[in-house]
mmCIF file of C-alpha atoms (C1' of nucleotides) in Angstrom:
data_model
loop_
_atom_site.group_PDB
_atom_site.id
_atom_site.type_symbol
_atom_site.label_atom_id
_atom_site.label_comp_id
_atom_site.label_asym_id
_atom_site.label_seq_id
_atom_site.Cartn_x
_atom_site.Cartn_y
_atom_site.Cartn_z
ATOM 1 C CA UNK H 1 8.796 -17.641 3.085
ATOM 2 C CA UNK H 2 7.585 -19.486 0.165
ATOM 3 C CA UNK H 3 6.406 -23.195 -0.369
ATOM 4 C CA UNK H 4 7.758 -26.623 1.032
ATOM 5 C CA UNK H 5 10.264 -27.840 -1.820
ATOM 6 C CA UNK H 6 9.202 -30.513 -3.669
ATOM 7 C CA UNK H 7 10.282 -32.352 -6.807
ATOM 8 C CA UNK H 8 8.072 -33.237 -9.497
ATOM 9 C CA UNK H 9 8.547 -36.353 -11.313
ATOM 10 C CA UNK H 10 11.559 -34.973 -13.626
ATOM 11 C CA UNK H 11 12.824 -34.607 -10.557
ATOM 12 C CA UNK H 12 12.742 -31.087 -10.948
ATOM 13 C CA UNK H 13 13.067 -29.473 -7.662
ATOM 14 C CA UNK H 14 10.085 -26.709 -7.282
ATOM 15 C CA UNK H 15 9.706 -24.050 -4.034
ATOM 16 C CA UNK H 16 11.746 -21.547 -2.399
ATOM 17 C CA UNK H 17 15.303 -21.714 -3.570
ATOM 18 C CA UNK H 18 18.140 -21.964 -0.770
ATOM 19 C CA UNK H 19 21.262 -19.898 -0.589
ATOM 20 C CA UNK H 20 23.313 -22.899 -2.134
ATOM 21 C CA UNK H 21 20.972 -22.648 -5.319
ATOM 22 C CA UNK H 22 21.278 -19.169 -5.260
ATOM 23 C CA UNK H 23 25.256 -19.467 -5.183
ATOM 24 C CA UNK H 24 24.997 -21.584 -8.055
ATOM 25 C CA UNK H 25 22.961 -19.879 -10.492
ATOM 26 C CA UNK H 26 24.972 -16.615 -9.949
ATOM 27 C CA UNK H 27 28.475 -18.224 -9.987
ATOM 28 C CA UNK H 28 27.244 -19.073 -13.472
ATOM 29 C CA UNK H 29 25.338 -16.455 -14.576
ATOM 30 C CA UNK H 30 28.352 -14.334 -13.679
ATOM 31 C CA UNK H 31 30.558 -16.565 -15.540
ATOM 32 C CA UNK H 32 28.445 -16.880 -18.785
ATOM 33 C CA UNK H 33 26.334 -14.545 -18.648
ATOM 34 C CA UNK H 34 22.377 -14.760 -19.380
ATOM 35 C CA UNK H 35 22.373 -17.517 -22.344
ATOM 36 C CA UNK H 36 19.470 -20.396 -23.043
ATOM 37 C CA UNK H 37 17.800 -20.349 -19.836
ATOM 38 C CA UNK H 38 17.052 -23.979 -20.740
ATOM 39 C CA UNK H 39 20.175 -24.928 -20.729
ATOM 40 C CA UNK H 40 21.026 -23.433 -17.477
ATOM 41 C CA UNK H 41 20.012 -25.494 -14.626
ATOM 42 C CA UNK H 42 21.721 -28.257 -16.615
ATOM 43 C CA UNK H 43 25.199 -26.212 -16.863
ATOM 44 C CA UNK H 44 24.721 -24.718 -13.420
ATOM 45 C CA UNK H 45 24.299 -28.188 -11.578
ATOM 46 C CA UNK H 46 20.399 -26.718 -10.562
ATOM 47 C CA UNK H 47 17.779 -29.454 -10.174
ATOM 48 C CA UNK H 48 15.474 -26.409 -11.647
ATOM 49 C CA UNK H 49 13.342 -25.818 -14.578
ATOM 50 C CA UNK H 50 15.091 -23.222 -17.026
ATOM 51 C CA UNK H 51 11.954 -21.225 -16.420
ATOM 52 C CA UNK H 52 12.076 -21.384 -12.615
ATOM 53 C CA UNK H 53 15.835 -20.047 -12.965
ATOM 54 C CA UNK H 54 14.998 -16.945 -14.622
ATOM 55 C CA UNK H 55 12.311 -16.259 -12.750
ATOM 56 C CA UNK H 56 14.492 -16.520 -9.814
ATOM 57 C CA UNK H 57 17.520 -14.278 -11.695
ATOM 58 C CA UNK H 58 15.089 -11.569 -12.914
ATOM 59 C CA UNK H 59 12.738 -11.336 -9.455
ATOM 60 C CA UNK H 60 15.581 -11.719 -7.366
ATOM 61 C CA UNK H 61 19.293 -12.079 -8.120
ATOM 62 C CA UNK H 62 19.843 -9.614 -10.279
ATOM 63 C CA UNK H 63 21.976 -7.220 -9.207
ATOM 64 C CA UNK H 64 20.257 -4.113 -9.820
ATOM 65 C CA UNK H 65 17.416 -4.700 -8.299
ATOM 66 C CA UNK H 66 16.134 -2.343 -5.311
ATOM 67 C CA UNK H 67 15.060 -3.596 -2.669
ATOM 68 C CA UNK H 68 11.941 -2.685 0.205
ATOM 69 C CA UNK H 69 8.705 -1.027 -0.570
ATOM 70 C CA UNK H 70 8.268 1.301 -3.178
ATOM 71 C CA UNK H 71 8.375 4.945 -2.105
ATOM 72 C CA UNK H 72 5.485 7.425 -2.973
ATOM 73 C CA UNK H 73 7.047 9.264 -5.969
ATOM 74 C CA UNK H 74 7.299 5.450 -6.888
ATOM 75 C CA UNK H 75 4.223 4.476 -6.217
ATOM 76 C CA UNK H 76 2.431 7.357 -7.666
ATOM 77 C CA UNK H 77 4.154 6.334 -11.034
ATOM 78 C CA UNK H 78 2.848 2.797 -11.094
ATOM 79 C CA UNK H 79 -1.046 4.899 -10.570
ATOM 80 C CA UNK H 80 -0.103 6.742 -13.459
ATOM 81 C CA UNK H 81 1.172 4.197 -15.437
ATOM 82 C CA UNK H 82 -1.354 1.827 -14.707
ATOM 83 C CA UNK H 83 -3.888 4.272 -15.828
ATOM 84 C CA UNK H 84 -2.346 4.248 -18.944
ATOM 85 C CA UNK H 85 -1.298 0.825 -19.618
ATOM 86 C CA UNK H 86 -3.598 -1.304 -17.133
ATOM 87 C CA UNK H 87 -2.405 -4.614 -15.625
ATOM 88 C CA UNK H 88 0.786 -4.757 -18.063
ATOM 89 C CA UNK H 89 3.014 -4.901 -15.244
ATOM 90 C CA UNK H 90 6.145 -5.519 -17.636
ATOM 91 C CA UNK H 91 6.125 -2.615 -19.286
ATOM 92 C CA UNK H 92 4.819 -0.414 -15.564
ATOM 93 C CA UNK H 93 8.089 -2.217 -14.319
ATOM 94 C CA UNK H 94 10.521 -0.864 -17.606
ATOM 95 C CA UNK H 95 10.010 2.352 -16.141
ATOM 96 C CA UNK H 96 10.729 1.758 -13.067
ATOM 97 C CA UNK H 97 14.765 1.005 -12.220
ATOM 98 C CA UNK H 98 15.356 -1.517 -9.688
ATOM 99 C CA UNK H 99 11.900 -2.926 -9.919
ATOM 100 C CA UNK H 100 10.373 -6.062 -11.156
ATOM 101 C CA UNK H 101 7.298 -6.979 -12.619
ATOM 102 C CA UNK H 102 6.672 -9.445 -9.969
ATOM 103 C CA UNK H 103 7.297 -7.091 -7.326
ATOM 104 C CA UNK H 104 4.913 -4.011 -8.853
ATOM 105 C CA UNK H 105 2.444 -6.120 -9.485
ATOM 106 C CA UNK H 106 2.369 -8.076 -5.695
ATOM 107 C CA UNK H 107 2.620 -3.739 -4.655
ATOM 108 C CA UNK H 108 -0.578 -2.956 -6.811
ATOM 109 C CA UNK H 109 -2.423 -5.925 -5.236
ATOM 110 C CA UNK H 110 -1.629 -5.404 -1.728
ATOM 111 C CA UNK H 111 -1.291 -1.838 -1.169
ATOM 112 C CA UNK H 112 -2.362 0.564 -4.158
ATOM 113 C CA UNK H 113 -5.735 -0.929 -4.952
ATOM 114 C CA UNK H 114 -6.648 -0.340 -1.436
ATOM 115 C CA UNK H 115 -4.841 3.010 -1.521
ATOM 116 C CA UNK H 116 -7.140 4.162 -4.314
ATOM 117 C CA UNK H 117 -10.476 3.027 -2.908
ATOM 118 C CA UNK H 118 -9.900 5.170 0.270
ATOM 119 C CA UNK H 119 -9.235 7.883 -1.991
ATOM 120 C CA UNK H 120 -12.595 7.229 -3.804
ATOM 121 C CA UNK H 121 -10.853 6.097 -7.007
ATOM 122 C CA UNK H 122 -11.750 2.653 -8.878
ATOM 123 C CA UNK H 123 -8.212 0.998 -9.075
ATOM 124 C CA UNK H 124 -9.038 -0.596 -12.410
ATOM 125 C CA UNK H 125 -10.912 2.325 -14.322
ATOM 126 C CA UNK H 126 -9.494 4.661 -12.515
ATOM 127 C CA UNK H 127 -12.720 6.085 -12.494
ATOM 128 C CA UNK H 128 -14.031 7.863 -9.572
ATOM 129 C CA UNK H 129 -16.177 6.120 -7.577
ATOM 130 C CA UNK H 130 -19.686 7.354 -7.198
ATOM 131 C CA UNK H 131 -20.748 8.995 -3.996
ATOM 132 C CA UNK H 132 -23.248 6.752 -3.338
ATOM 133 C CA UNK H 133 -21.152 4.052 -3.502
ATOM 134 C CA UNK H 134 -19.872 2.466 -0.047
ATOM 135 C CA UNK H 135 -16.651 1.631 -0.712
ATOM 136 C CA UNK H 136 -15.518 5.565 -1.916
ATOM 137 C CA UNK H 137 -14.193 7.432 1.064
ATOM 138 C CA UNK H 138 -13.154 10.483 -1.974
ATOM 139 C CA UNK H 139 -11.245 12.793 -0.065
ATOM 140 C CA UNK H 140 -13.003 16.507 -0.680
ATOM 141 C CA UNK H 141 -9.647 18.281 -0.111
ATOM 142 C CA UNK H 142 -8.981 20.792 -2.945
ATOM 143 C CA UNK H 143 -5.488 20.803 -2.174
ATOM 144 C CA UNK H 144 -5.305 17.021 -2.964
ATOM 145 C CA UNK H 145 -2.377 16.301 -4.070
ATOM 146 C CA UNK H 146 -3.384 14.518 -7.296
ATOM 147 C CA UNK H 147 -4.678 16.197 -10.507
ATOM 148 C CA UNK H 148 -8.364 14.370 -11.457
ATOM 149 C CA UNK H 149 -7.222 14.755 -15.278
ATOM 150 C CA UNK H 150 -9.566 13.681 -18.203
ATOM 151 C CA UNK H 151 -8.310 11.344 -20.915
ATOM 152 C CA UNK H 152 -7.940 11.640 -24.284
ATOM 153 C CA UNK H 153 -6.498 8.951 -24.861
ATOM 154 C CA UNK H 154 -6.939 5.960 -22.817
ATOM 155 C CA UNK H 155 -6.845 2.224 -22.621
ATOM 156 C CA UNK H 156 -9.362 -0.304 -24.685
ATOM 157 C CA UNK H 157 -13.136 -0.895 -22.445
ATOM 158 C CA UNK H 158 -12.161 2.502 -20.706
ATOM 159 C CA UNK H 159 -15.723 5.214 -20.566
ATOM 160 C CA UNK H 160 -16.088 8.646 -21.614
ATOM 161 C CA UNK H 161 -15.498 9.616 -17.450
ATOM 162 C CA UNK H 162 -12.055 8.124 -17.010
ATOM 163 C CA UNK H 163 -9.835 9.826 -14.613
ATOM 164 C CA UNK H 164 -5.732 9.621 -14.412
ATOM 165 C CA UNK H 165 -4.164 10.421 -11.821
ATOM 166 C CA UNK H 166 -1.277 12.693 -12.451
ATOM 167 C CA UNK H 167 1.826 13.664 -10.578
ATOM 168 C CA UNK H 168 2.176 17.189 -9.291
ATOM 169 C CA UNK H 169 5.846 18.261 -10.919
ATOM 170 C CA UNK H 170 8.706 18.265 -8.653
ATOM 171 C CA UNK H 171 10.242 21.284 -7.271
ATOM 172 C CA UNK H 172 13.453 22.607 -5.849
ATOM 173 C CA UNK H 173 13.324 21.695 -2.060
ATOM 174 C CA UNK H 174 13.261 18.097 -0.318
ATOM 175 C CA UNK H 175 12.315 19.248 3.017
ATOM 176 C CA UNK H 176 11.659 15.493 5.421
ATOM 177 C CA UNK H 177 11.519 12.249 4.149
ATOM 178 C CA UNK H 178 8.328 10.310 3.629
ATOM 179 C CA UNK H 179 7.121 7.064 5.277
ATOM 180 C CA UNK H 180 6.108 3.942 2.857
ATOM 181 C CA UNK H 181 3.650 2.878 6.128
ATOM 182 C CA UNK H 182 1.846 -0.218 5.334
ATOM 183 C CA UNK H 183 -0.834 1.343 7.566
ATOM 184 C CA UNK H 184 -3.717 2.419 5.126
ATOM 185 C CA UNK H 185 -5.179 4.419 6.500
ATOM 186 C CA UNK H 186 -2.382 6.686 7.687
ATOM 187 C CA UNK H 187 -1.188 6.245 4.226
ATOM 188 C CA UNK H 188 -3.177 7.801 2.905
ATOM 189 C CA UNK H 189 -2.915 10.895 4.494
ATOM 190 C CA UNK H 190 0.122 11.094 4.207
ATOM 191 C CA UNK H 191 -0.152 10.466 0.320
ATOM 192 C CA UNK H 192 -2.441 13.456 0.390
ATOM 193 C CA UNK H 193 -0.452 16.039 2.316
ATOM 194 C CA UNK H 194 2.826 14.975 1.069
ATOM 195 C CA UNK H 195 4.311 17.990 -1.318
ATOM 196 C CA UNK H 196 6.234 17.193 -4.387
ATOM 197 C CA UNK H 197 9.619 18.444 -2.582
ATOM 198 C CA UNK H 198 8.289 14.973 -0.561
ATOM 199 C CA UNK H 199 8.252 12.615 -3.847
ATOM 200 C CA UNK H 200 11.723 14.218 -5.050
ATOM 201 C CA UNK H 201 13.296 13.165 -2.205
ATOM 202 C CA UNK H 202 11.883 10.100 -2.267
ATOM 203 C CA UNK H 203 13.946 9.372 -4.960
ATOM 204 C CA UNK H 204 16.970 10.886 -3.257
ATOM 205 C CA UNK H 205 16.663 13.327 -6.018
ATOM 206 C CA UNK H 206 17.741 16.811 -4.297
ATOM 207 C CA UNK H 207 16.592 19.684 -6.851
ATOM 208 C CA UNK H 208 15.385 19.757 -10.584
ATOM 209 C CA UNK H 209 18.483 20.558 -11.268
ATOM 210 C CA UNK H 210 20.141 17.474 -9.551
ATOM 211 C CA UNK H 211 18.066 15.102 -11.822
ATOM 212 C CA UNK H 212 18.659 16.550 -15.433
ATOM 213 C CA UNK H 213 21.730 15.195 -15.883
ATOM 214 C CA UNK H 214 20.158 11.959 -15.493
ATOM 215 C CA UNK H 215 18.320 10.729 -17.979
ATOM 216 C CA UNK H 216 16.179 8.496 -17.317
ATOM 217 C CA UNK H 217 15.002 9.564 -13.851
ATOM 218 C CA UNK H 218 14.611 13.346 -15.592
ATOM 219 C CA UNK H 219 12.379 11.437 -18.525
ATOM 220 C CA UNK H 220 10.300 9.716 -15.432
ATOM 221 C CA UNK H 221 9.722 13.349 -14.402
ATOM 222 C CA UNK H 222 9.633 15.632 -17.221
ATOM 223 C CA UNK H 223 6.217 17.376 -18.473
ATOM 224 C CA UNK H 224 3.661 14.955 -16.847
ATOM 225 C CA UNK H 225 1.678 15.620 -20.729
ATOM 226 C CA UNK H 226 4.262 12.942 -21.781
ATOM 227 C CA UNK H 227 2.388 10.491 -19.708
ATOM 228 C CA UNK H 228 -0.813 11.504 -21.167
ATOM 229 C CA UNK H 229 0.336 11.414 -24.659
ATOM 230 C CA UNK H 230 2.246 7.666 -24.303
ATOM 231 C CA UNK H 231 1.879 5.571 -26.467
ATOM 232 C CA UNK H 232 3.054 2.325 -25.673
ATOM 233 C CA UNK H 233 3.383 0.750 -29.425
ATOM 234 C CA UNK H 234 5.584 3.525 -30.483
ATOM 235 C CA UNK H 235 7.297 4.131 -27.121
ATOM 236 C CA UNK H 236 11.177 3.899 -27.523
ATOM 237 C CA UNK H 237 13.958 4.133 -24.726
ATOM 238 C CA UNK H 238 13.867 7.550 -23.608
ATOM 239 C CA UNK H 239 18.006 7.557 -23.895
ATOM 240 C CA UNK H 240 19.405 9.787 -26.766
ATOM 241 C CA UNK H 241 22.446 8.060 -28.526
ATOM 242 C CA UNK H 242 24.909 10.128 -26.806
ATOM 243 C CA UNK H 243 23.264 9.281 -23.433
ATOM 244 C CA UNK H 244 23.472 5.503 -24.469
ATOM 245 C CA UNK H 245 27.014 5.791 -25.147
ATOM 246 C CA UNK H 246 27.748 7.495 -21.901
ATOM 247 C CA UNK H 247 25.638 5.133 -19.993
ATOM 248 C CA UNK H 248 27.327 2.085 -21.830
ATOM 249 C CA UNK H 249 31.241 3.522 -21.187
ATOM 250 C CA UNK H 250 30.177 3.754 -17.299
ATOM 251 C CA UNK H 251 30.257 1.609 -14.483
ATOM 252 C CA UNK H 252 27.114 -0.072 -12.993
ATOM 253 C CA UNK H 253 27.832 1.774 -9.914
ATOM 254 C CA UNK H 254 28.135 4.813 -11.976
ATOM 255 C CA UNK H 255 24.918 4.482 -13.740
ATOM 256 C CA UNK H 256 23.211 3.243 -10.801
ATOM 257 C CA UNK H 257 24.803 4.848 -7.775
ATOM 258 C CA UNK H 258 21.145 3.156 -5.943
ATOM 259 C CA UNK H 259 22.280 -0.879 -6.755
ATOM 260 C CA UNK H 260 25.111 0.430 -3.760
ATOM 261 C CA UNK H 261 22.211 -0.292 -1.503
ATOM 262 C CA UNK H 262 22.049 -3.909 -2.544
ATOM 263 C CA UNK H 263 25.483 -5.119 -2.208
ATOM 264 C CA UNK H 264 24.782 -6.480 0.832
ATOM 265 C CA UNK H 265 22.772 -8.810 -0.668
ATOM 266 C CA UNK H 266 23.131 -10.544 -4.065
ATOM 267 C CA UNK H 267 26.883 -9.581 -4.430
ATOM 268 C CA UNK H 268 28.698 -9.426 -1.487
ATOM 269 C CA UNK H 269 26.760 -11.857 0.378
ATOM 270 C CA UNK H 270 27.587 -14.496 -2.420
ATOM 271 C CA UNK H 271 31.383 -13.992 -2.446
ATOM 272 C CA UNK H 272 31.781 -11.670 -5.463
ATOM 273 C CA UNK H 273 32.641 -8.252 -6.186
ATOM 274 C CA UNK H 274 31.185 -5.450 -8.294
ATOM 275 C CA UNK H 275 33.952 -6.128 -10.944
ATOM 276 C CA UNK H 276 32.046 -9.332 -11.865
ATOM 277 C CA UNK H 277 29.155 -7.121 -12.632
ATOM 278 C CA UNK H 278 31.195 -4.428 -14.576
ATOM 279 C CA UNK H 279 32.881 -7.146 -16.390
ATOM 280 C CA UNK H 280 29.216 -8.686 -17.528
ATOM 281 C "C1'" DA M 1 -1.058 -18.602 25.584
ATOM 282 C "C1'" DA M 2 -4.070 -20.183 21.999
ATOM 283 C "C1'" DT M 3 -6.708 -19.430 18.099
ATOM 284 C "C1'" DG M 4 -8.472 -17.424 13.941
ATOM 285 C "C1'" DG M 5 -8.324 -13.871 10.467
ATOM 286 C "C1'" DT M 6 -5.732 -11.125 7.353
ATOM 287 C "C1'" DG M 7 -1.652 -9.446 4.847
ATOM 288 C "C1'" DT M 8 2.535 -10.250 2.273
ATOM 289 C "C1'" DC M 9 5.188 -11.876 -1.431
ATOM 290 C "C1'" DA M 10 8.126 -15.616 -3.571
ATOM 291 C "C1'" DA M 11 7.144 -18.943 -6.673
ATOM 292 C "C1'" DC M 12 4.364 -21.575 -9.873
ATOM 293 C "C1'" DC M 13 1.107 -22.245 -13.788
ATOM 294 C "C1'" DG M 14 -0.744 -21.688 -18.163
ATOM 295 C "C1'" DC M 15 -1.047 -18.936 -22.047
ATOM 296 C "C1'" DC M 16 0.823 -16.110 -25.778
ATOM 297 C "C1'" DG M 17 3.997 -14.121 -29.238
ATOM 298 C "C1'" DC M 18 7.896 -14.671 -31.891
ATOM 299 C "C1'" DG M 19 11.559 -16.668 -34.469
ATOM 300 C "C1'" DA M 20 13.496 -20.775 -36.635
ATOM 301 C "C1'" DC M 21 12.791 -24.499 -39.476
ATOM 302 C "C1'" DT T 1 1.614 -22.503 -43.933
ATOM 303 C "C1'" DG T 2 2.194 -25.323 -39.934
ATOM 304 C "C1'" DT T 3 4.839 -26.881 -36.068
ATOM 305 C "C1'" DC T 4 8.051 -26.529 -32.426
ATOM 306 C "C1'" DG T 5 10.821 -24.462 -28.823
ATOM 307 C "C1'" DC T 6 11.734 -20.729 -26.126
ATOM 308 C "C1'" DG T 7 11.231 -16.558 -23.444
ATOM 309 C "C1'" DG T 8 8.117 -13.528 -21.430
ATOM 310 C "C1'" DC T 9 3.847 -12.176 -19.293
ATOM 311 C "C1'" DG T 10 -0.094 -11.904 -16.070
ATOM 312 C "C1'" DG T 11 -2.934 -14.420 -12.821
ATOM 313 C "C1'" DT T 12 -2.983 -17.295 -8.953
ATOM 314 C "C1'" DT T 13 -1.384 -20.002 -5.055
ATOM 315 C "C1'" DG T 14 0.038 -21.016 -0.515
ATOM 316 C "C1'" DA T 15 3.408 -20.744 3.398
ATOM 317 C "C1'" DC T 16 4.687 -17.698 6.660
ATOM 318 C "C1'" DA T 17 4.218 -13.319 9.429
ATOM 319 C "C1'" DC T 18 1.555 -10.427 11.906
ATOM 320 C "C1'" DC T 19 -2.364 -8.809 14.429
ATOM 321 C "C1'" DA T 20 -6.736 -8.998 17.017
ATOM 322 C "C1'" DT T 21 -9.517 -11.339 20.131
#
DNA sequence: AATGGTGTCAACCGCCGCGAC
DNA sequence: TGTCGCGGCGGTTGACACCAT
């Protein structure tokens, strides 16, 4: 998928990379680490802009990024996120492990906007639609899954009616696993009747219990007033120093028992071990 | 089987902020 | 203070996949 390569008169080779290029820029990356991205293609033997390298490393390469769709409990974060932060997909995508920018934001365009205006919410106010407006299908549904909240704090050019959309807090059981159907309209059933035991397990999280020993997925999930109270100027990593230090004396694997899924890719694939990764 | 419409997503483009000088 | 280089960000593009007719 992607666009016929081309170069441009540099000779700077643009479009979809091939698995030799690939090869490359993570035999070197591994090697060296992430330096001067300018000086990369140079060092790596690319026939790339420094730019188009990291683009490629951060969207793609890296190893501990997740891979497929994003799951509801997933999902449902970006709404509330996006609520609070808008179209800042960077900073959506920081609290989200295993996900880029690039990838959340491709996920907002394709499948949440439409997601929301079934469910009779404006995907950039995040504002309910009025009745009387064709495109709200507002579900009537008191036992909607989402809580309508109001605001009181809430992004620049946002009105005195703004709505967030707010998690219902996860409890102890994880009954069936949920679909990520593309199908919308399906989905959004499903995104309607699913329980929170539905978006803990999406997460392979088991219990409450099973996630407080980790911290960052139990700061993703603790008191959903948090969200409503974020402040993204004075937001700092959610990791106490102690929880740094054991996160830093650990494995990648250990850390991120999910980046196990993509060793079939991005790793493996390219000849290397996880001991590259523990030793970057 | 052929055609046209729509969806998906990797990759590019242009702008911006920040640090160095 | 102004300029430059760099990395990062968000918006957009366009090739391919998929589906409906």
């Amino acid at each position: 998928m992607g666009r016929q390569p081309c170069c441009d008169k540099l000779g700077v080779k643009k479009g979809p990379w091939t698995a030799e290029e690939d090869k490359k820029l993570i035999n070197f990356i591994i090697t060296n680490g992430q330096c001067c991205w300018r000086a990369v293609p140079k060092l790596a033997g690319l026939r790339r802009c420094g730019k188009s390298c990291r683009l490629r490393w951060t969207n793609y390469l890296r190893p501990d990024l997740k891979r497929g769709l994003l799951n509801d409990a997933e999902e449902q974060l970006v709404i509330d996120l996006h609520a609070r932060l808008g179209n800042r997909w960077s900073k959506i995508a920081a609290r989200l492990p295993g996900r880029t920018d690039n990838e959340i934001k491709n996920h907002w365009n394709t499948h949440i906007k439409k997601k929301l205006l079934k469910m009779g919410i404006d995907p950039v106010t995040h504002q309910t639609l009025q009745k009387d407006d064709p495109n709200s299908q507002a579900p009537k549904d008191k036992d909607h899954r989402h809580q309508l909240l109001q605001a009181d704090e809430l992004p620049a050019g946002s009105s005195d009616h703004h709505v967030v959309v707010v998690p219902a807090p996860a409890v102890s059981t994880c009954s069936s696993s949920s679909s990520s159907s593309s199908s919308s309209s399906s989905q959004t059933d499903d995104h309607q009747n699913m329980n929170s035991s539905d978006e803990s397990c999406c997460l392979g999280i088991n219990s409450e219990s099973s996630y407080e020993n980790d911290p960052l997925i139990s700061f993703l999930f603790r008191d959903t007033n948090d969200l409503l109270n974020f402040n993204d100027d004075t937001w700092e990593f959610p990791f106490s120093d102690q929880d740094l230090d054991s996160f830093c004396n650990k494995s990648w694997e250990e850390n991120c028992p999910w980046l196990l899924d993509c060793q079939d890719f991005g790793v493996h694939d390219f000849g290397f071990d996880t001991q590259c990764f523990n030793d970057m």
